[in-house]
mmCIF file of C-alpha atoms in Angstrom:
data_model
loop_
_atom_site.group_PDB
_atom_site.id
_atom_site.type_symbol
_atom_site.label_atom_id
_atom_site.label_comp_id
_atom_site.label_asym_id
_atom_site.label_seq_id
_atom_site.Cartn_x
_atom_site.Cartn_y
_atom_site.Cartn_z
ATOM 1 C CA MET A 1 -9.667 14.632 36.186
ATOM 2 C CA THR A 2 -7.336 15.371 33.271
ATOM 3 C CA ALA A 3 -6.048 12.999 30.642
ATOM 4 C CA PRO A 4 -2.469 11.824 31.132
ATOM 5 C CA THR A 5 0.120 13.505 28.956
ATOM 6 C CA HIS A 6 2.499 11.388 26.950
ATOM 7 C CA SER A 7 6.220 11.943 26.770
ATOM 8 C CA PRO A 8 7.795 13.161 23.515
ATOM 9 C CA PHE A 9 9.372 9.727 23.117
ATOM 10 C CA HIS A 10 5.978 8.046 23.389
ATOM 11 C CA GLN A 11 4.500 10.459 20.849
ATOM 12 C CA ARG A 12 7.349 9.830 18.375
ATOM 13 C CA LEU A 13 7.024 6.083 18.876
ATOM 14 C CA MET A 14 3.276 6.161 18.238
ATOM 15 C CA HIS A 15 3.799 8.337 15.148
ATOM 16 C CA ALA A 16 6.397 5.878 13.806
ATOM 17 C CA LEU A 17 4.122 2.893 14.473
ATOM 18 C CA ARG A 18 1.197 4.564 12.709
ATOM 19 C CA GLY A 19 3.425 5.285 9.705
ATOM 20 C CA TRP A 20 4.658 1.688 9.624
ATOM 21 C CA ARG A 21 1.082 0.399 9.820
ATOM 22 C CA ARG A 22 -0.041 2.723 7.003
ATOM 23 C CA ARG A 23 2.861 1.693 4.744
ATOM 24 C CA ALA A 24 2.218 -2.008 5.452
ATOM 25 C CA ALA A 25 -1.446 -1.575 4.471
ATOM 26 C CA GLU A 26 -0.407 0.229 1.275
ATOM 27 C CA ARG A 27 1.989 -2.617 0.391
ATOM 28 C CA ARG A 28 -0.740 -5.224 0.967
ATOM 29 C CA ARG A 29 -3.189 -3.258 -1.165
ATOM 30 C CA SER A 30 -0.632 -2.775 -3.940
ATOM 31 C CA ARG A 31 0.290 -6.475 -3.905
ATOM 32 C CA ALA A 32 -3.386 -7.470 -4.115
ATOM 33 C CA ASP A 33 -3.977 -5.026 -6.974
ATOM 34 C CA SER A 34 -0.955 -6.284 -8.896
ATOM 35 C CA GLN A 35 -1.969 -9.920 -8.427
ATOM 36 C CA HIS A 36 -5.474 -9.138 -9.628
ATOM 37 C CA LEU A 37 -4.236 -7.301 -12.716
ATOM 38 C CA ALA A 38 -1.623 -9.981 -13.457
ATOM 39 C CA GLY A 39 -4.399 -12.582 -13.430
ATOM 40 C CA MET A 40 -6.444 -10.725 -16.018
ATOM 41 C CA SER A 41 -6.279 -11.620 -19.681
ATOM 42 C CA ASP A 42 -4.929 -9.194 -22.265
ATOM 43 C CA HIS A 43 -8.484 -8.775 -23.523
ATOM 44 C CA GLU A 44 -9.761 -7.809 -20.058
ATOM 45 C CA LEU A 45 -6.920 -5.327 -19.633
ATOM 46 C CA ARG A 46 -7.671 -3.794 -23.033
ATOM 47 C CA ASP A 47 -11.308 -3.432 -21.964
ATOM 48 C CA LEU A 48 -10.013 -1.305 -19.093
ATOM 49 C CA GLY A 49 -7.990 0.735 -21.555
ATOM 50 C CA ILE A 50 -4.563 -0.416 -20.434
ATOM 51 C CA GLY A 51 -1.949 -2.708 -21.888
ATOM 52 C CA ARG A 52 -0.050 -5.341 -19.963
ATOM 53 C CA SER A 53 3.148 -3.294 -20.264
ATOM 54 C CA GLU A 54 1.443 -0.368 -18.493
ATOM 55 C CA VAL A 55 0.424 -2.307 -15.376
ATOM 56 C CA ALA A 56 3.695 -1.797 -13.482
ATOM 57 C CA GLY A 57 3.682 1.928 -14.198
ATOM 58 C CA LEU A 58 0.086 2.316 -13.051
ATOM 59 C CA LEU A 59 0.893 0.639 -9.768
ATOM 60 C CA GLY A 60 4.029 2.690 -9.270
ATOM 61 C CA ARG A 61 6.154 -0.427 -9.242
ATOM 62 C CA HIS A 62 8.785 -1.818 -11.580
ATOM 63 C CA ARG A 63 7.276 -5.269 -11.731
ATOM 64 C CA TYR A 64 4.105 -7.088 -10.834
#
């Protein structure tokens, strides 16, 4: 018995859904990282070797 083949539409749909899921996970991870860094004191950030003004750039975002 052979596995069923999927139509090109089904393949494109599954590819799009996987991409959406991956981007949603990246947004959640980035939001969690930014919230964690925003909650740190200036002293803690300096211990990591970064300044508060560098946080947005490190996360690839314009604000946190």
